[in-house]
PDB file of C-alpha atoms in Angstrom:
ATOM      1  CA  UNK A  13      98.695 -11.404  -9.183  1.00 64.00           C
ATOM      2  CA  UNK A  14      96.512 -14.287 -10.287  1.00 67.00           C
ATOM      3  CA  UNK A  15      93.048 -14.436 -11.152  1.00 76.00           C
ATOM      4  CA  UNK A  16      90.320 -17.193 -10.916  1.00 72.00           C
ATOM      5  CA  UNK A  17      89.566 -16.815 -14.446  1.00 80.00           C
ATOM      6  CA  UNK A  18      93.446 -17.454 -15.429  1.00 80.00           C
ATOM      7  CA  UNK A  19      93.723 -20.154 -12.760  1.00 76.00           C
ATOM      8  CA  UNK A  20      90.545 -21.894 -14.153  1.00 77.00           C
ATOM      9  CA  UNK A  21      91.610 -21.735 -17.733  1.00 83.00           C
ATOM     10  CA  UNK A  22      94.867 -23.221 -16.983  1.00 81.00           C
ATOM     11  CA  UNK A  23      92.990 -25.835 -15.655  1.00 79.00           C
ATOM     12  CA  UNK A  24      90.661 -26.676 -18.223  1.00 81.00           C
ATOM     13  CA  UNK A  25      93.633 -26.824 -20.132  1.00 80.00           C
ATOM     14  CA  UNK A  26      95.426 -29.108 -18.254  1.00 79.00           C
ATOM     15  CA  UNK A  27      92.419 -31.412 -18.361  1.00 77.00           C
ATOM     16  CA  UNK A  28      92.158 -31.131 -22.032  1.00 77.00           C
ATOM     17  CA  UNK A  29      95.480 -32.165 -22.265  1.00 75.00           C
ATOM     18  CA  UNK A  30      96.538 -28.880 -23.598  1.00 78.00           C
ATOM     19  CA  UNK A  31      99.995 -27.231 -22.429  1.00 76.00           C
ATOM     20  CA  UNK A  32      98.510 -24.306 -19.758  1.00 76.00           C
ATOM     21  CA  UNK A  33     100.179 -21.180 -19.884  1.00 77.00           C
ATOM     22  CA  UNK A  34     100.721 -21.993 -15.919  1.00 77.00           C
ATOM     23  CA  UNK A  35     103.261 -24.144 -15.059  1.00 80.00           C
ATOM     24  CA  UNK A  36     101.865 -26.702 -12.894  1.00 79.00           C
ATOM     25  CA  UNK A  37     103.505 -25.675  -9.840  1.00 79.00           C
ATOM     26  CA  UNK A  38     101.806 -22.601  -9.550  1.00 78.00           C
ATOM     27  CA  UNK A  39      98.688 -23.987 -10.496  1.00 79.00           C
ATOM     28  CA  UNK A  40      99.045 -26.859  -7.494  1.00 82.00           C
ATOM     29  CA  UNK A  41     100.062 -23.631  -5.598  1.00 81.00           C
ATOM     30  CA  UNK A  42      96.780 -21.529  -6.006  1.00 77.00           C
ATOM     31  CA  UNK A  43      94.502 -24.577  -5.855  1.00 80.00           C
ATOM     32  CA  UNK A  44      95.787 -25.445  -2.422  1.00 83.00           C
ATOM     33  CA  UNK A  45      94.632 -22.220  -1.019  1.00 81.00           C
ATOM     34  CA  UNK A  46      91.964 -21.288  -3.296  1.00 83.00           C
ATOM     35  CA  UNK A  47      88.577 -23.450  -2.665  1.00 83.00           C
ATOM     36  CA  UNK A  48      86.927 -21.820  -5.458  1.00 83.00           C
ATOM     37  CA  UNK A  49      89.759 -23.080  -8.323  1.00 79.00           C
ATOM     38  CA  UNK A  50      89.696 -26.282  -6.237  1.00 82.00           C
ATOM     39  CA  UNK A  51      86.333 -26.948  -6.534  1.00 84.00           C
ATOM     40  CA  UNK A  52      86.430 -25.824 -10.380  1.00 82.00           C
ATOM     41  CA  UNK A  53      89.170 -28.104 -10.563  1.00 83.00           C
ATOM     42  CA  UNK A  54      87.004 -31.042  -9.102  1.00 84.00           C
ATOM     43  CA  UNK A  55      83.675 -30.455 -11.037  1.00 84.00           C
ATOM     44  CA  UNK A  56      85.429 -30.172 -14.329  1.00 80.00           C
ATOM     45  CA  UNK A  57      87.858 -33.439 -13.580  1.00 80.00           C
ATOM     46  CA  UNK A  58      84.289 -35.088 -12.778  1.00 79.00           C
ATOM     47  CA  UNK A  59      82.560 -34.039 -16.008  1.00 77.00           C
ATOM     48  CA  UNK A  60      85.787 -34.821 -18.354  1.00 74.00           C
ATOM     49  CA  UNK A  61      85.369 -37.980 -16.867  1.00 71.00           C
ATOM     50  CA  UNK A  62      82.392 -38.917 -17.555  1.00 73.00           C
ATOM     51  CA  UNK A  63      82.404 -37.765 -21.139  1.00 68.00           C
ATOM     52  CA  UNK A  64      85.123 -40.163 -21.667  1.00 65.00           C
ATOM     53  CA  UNK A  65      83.104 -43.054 -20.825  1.00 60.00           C
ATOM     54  CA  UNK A  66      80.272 -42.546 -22.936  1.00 58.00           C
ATOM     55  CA  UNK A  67      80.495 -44.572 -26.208  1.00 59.00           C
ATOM     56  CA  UNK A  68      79.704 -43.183 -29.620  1.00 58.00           C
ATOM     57  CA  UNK A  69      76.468 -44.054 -31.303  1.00 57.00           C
ATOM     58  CA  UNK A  70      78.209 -45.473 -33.947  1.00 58.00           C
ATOM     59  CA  UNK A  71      81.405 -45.656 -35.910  1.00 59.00           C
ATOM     60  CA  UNK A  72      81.218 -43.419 -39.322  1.00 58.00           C
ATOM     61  CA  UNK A  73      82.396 -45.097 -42.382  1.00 57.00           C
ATOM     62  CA  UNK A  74      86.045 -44.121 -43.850  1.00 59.00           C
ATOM     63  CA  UNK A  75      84.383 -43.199 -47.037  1.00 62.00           C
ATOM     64  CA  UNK A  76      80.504 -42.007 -47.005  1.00 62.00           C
ATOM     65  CA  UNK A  77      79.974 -42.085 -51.035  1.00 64.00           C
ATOM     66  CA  UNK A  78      78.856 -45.759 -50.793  1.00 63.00           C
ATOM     67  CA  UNK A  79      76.446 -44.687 -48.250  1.00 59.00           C
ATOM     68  CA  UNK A  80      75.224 -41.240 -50.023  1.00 63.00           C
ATOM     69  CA  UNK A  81      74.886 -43.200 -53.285  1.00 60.00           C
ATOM     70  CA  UNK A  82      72.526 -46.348 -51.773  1.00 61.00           C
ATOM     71  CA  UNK A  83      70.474 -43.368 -50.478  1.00 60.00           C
ATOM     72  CA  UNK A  84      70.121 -41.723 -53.634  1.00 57.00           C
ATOM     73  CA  UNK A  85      70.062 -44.104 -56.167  1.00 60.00           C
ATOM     74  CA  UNK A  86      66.537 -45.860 -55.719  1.00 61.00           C
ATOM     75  CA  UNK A  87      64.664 -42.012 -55.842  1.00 58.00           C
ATOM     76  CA  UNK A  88      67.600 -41.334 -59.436  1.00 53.00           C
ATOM     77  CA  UNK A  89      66.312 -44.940 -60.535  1.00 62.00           C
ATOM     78  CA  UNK A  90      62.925 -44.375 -60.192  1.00 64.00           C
ATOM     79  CA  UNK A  91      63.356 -40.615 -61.554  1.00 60.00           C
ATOM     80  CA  UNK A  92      65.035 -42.487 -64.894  1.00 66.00           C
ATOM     81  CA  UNK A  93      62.479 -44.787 -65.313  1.00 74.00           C
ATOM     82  CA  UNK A  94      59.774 -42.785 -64.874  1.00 74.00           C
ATOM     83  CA  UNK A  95      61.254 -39.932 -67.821  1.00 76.00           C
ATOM     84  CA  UNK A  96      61.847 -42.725 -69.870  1.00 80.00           C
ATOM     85  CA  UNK A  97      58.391 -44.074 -70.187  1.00 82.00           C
ATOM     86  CA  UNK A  98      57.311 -40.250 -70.552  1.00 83.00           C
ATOM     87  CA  UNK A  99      60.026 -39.955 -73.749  1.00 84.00           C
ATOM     88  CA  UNK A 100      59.304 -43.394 -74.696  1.00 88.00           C
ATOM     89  CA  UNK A 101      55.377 -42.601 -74.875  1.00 91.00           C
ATOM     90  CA  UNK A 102      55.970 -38.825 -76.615  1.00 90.00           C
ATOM     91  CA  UNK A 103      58.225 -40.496 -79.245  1.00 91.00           C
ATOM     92  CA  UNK A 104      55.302 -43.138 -80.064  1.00 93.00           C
ATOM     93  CA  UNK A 105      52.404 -40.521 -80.583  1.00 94.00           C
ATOM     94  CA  UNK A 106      54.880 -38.280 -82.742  1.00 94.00           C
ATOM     95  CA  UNK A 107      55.113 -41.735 -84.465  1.00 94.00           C
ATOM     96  CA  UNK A 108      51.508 -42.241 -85.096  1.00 95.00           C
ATOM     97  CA  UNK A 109      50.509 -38.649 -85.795  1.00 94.00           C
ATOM     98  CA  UNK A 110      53.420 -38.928 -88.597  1.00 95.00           C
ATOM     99  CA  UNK A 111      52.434 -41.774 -90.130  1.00 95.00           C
ATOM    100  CA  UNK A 112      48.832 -40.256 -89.592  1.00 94.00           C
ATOM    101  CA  UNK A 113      49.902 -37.407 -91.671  1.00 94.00           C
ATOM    102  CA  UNK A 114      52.192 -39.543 -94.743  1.00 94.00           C
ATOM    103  CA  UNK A 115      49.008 -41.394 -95.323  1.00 94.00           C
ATOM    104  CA  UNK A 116      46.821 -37.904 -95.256  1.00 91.00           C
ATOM    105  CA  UNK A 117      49.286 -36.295 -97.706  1.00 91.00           C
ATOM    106  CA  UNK A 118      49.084 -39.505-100.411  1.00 92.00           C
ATOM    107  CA  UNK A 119      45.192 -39.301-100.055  1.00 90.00           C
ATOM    108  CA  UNK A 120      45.221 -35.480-101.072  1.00 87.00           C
ATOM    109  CA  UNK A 121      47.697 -35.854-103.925  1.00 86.00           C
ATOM    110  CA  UNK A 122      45.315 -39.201-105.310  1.00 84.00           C
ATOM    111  CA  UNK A 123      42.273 -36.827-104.835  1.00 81.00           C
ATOM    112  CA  UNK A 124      44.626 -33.695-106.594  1.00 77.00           C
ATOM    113  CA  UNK A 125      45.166 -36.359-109.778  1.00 74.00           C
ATOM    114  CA  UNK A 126      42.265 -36.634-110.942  1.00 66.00           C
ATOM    115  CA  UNK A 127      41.722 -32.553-111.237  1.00 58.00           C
ATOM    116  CA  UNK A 128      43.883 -32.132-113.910  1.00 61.00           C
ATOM    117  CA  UNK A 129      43.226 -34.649-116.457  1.00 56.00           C
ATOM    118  CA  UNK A 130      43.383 -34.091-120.177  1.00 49.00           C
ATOM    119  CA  UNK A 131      40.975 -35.721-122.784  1.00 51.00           C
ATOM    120  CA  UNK A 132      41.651 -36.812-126.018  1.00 51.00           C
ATOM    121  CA  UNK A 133      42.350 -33.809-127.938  1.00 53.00           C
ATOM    122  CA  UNK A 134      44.871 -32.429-124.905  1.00 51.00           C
ATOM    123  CA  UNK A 135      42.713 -30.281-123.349  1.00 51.00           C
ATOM    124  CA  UNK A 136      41.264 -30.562-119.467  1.00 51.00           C
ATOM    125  CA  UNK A 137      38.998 -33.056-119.490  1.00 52.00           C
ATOM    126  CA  UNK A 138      35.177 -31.993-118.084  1.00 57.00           C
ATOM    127  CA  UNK A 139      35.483 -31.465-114.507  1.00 58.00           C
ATOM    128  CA  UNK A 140      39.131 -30.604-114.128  1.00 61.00           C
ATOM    129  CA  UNK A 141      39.985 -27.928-112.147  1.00 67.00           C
ATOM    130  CA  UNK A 142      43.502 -26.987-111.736  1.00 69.00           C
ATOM    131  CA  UNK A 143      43.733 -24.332-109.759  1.00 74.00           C
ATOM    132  CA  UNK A 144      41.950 -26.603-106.876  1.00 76.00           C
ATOM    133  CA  UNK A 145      44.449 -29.604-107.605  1.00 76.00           C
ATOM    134  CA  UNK A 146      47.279 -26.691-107.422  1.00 79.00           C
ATOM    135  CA  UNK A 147      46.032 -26.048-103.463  1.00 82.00           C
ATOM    136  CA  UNK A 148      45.448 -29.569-103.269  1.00 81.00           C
ATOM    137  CA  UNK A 149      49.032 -30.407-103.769  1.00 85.00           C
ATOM    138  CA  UNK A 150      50.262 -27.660-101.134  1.00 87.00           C
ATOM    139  CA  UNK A 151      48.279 -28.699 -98.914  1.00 86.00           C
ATOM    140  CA  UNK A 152      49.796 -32.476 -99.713  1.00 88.00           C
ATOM    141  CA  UNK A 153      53.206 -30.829 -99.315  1.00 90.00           C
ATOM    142  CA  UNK A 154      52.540 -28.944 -96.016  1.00 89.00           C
ATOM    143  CA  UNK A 155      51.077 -32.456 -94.660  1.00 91.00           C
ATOM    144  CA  UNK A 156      54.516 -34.122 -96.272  1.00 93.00           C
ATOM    145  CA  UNK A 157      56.721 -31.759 -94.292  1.00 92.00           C
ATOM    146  CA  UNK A 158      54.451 -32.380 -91.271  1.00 92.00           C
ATOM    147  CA  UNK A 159      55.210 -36.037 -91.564  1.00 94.00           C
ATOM    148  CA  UNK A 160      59.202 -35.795 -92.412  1.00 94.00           C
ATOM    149  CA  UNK A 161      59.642 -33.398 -89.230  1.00 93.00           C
ATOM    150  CA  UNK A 162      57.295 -35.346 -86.756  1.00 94.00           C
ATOM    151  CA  UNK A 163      59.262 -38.863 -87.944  1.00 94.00           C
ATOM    152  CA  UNK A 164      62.755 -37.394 -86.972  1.00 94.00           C
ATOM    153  CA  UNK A 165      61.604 -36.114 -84.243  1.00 92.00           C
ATOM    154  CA  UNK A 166      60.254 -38.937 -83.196  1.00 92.00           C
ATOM    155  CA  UNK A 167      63.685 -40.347 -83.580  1.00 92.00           C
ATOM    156  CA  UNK A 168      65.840 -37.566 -82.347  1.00 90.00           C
ATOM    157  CA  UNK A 169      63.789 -36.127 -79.351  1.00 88.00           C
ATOM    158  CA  UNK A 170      66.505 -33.413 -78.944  1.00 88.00           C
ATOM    159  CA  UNK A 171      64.718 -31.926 -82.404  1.00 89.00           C
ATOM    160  CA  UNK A 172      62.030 -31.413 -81.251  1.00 89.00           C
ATOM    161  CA  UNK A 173      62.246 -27.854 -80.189  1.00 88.00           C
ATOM    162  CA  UNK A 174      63.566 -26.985 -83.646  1.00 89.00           C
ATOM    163  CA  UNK A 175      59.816 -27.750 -85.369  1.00 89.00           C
ATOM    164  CA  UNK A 176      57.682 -26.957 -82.418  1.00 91.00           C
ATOM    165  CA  UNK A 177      57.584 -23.056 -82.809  1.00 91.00           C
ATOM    166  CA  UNK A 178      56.520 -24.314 -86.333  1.00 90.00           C
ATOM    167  CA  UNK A 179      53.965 -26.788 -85.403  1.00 92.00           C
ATOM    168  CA  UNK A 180      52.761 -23.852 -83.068  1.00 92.00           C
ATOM    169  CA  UNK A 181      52.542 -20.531 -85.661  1.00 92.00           C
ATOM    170  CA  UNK A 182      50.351 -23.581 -87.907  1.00 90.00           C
ATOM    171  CA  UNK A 183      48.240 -23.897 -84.880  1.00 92.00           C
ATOM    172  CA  UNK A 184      47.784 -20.449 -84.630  1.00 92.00           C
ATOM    173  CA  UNK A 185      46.942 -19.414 -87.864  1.00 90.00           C
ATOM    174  CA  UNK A 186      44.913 -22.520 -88.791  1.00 89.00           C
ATOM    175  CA  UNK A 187      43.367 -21.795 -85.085  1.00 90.00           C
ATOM    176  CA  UNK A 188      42.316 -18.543 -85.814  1.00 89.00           C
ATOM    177  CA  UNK A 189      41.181 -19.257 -89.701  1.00 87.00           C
ATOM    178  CA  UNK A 190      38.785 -21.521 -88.392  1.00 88.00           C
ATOM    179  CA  UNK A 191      37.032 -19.384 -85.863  1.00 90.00           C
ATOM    180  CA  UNK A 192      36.234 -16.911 -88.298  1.00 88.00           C
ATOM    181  CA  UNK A 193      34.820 -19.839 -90.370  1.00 86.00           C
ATOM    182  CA  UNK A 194      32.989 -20.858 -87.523  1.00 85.00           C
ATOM    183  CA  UNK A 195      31.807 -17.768 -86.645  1.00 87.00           C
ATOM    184  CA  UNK A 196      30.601 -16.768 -90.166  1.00 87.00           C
ATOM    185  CA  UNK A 197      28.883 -20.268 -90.291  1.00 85.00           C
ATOM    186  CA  UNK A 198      31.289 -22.005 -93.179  1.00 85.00           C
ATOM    187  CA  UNK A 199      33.483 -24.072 -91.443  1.00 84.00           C
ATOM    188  CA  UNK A 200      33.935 -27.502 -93.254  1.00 85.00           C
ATOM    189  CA  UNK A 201      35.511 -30.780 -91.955  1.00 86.00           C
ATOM    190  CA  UNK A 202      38.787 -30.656 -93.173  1.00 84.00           C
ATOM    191  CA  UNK A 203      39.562 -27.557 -91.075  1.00 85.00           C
ATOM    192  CA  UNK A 204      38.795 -29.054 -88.043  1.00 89.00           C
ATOM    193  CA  UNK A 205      41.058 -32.248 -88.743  1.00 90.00           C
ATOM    194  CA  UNK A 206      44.004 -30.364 -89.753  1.00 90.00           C
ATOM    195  CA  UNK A 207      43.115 -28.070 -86.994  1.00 91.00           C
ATOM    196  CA  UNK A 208      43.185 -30.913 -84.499  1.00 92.00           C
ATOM    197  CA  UNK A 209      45.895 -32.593 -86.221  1.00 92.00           C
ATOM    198  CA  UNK A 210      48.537 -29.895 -86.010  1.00 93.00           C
ATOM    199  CA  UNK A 211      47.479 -29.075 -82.068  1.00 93.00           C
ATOM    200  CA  UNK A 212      48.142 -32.817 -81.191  1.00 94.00           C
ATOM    201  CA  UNK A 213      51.519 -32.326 -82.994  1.00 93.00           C
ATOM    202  CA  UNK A 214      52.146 -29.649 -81.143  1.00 93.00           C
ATOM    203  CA  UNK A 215      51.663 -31.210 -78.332  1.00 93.00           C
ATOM    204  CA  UNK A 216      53.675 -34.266 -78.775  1.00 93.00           C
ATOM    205  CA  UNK A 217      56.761 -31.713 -79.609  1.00 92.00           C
ATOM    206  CA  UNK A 218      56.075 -30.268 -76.296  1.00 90.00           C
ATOM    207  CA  UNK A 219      55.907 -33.661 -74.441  1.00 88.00           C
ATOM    208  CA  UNK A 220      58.816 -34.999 -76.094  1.00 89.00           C
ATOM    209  CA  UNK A 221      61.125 -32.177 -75.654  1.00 88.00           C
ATOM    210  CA  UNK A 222      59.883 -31.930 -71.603  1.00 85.00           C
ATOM    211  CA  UNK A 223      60.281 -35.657 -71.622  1.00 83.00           C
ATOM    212  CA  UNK A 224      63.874 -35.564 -73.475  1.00 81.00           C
ATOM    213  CA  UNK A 225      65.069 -32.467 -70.741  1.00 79.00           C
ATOM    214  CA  UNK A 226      64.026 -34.717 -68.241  1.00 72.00           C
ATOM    215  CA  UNK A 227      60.554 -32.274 -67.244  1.00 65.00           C
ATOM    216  CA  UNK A 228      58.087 -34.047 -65.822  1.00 56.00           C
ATOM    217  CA  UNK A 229      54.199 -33.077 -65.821  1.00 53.00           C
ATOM    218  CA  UNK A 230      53.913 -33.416 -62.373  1.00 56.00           C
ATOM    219  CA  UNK A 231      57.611 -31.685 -61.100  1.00 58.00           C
ATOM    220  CA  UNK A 232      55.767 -28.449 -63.132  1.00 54.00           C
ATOM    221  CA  UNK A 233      52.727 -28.412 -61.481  1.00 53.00           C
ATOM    222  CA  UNK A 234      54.170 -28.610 -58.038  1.00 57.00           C
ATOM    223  CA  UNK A 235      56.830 -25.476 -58.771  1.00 59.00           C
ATOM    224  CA  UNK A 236      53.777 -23.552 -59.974  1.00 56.00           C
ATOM    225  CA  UNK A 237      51.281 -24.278 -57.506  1.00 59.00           C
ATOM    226  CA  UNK A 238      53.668 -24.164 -54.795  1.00 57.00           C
ATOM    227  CA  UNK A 239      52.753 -21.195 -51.977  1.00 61.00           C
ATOM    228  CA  UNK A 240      56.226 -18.897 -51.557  1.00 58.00           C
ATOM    229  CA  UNK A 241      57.655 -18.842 -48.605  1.00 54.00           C
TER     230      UNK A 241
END
């Protein structure tokens, strides 16, 4: 015996224009003396008409990488342009903080020169002092390397991570040398500039290799000061 439920599917079938597991005939049979199915039948003819006349919105494109790609290409542009003033900026200061260093290195090796002079009879002349002009010229060498690593840097970003634990155990060290100077009251000058010297170096590295990865200042900030969720 037939249900409703069987009837009814069969018709919602039909109106699909699926093949009902009725046959028609028995279908037309049970509707005739069924008001519920016919009813069923007339609500659900009603509604499949009416979706049939509504338009779509609009007509998607066959291929939706044009459209993906004008919607993400001005926020990639800007992205690009923005990381390559950051790199562009990073490679300049390693750039000047080289150079800064070259011409600090020559100074201390002209400075080292005159320590070791020899007089007449080849002896040191009065006021040499060699073991200072022997610091002297490490010192000149340290500031050399400094200089040789922070120029190829400057010109291959990718290297940057290679010096900058080295740039960073100087800081350290030179960092903590000269708060014990401080604190004992014998600080000089010098410390301080190579002090400052190899932190802004360090920084640079730091900049240039976030720059080169494409890591910007401001994507950090907002991943660490945003609230989990």
């Amino acid at each position: 015996m037939l249900t409703h439920e069987q009837v009814q599917a069969a018709i919602s079938a039909q109106l699909d224009g699926e093949a009902p597991q009725l046959s028609p005939d028995v279908i037309e049979a049970h509707v005739s003396g069924c008001p519920e199915c016919a009813a069923f039948r007339d609500k659900a003819a009603a509604l499949t008409h009416s979706l049939s006349l509504v338009e779509p919105a609009g007509v998607p494109p066959q291929d939706l990488s044009e459209v993906i790609l004008a919607g993400v290409e001005p926020e990639w542009q800007r992205a690009s342009s923005t990381r390559q003033a950051s790199l562009t900026l990073a490679r300049v200061s390693l750039g000047v903080l080289a150079l800064v260093f070259l011409v600090w290195a020559v100074v201390v090796v002209v400075s080292a020169s005159g320590l070791t002079t020899l007089s007449s009879e080849g002896t040191l002349a009065e006021g040499a002092d060699p073991g200072r002009a022997h610091l002297l010229m490490e010192a000149a060498a340290l500031r050399f390397g400094l200089a040789s690593g922070l120029a190829f840097a400057a010109w291959r970003p990718a290297s940057a991570p290679g010096l900058l634990p080295v740039a960073c155990t100087m800081f350290a060290f030179l960092c903590g040398f000269t708060m014990r100077d401080f604190a004992l009251g014998s600080v000089a000058a010098g410390q301080v500039y190579i002090l400052i010297g190899t932190g802004l170096a360090t920084a640079s590295l730091g900049w240039a290799w976030a720059a080169d990865r494409g890591f910007l200042l401001r994507d950090v900030y907002r991943t660490l000061s945003a609230s989990p969720r």
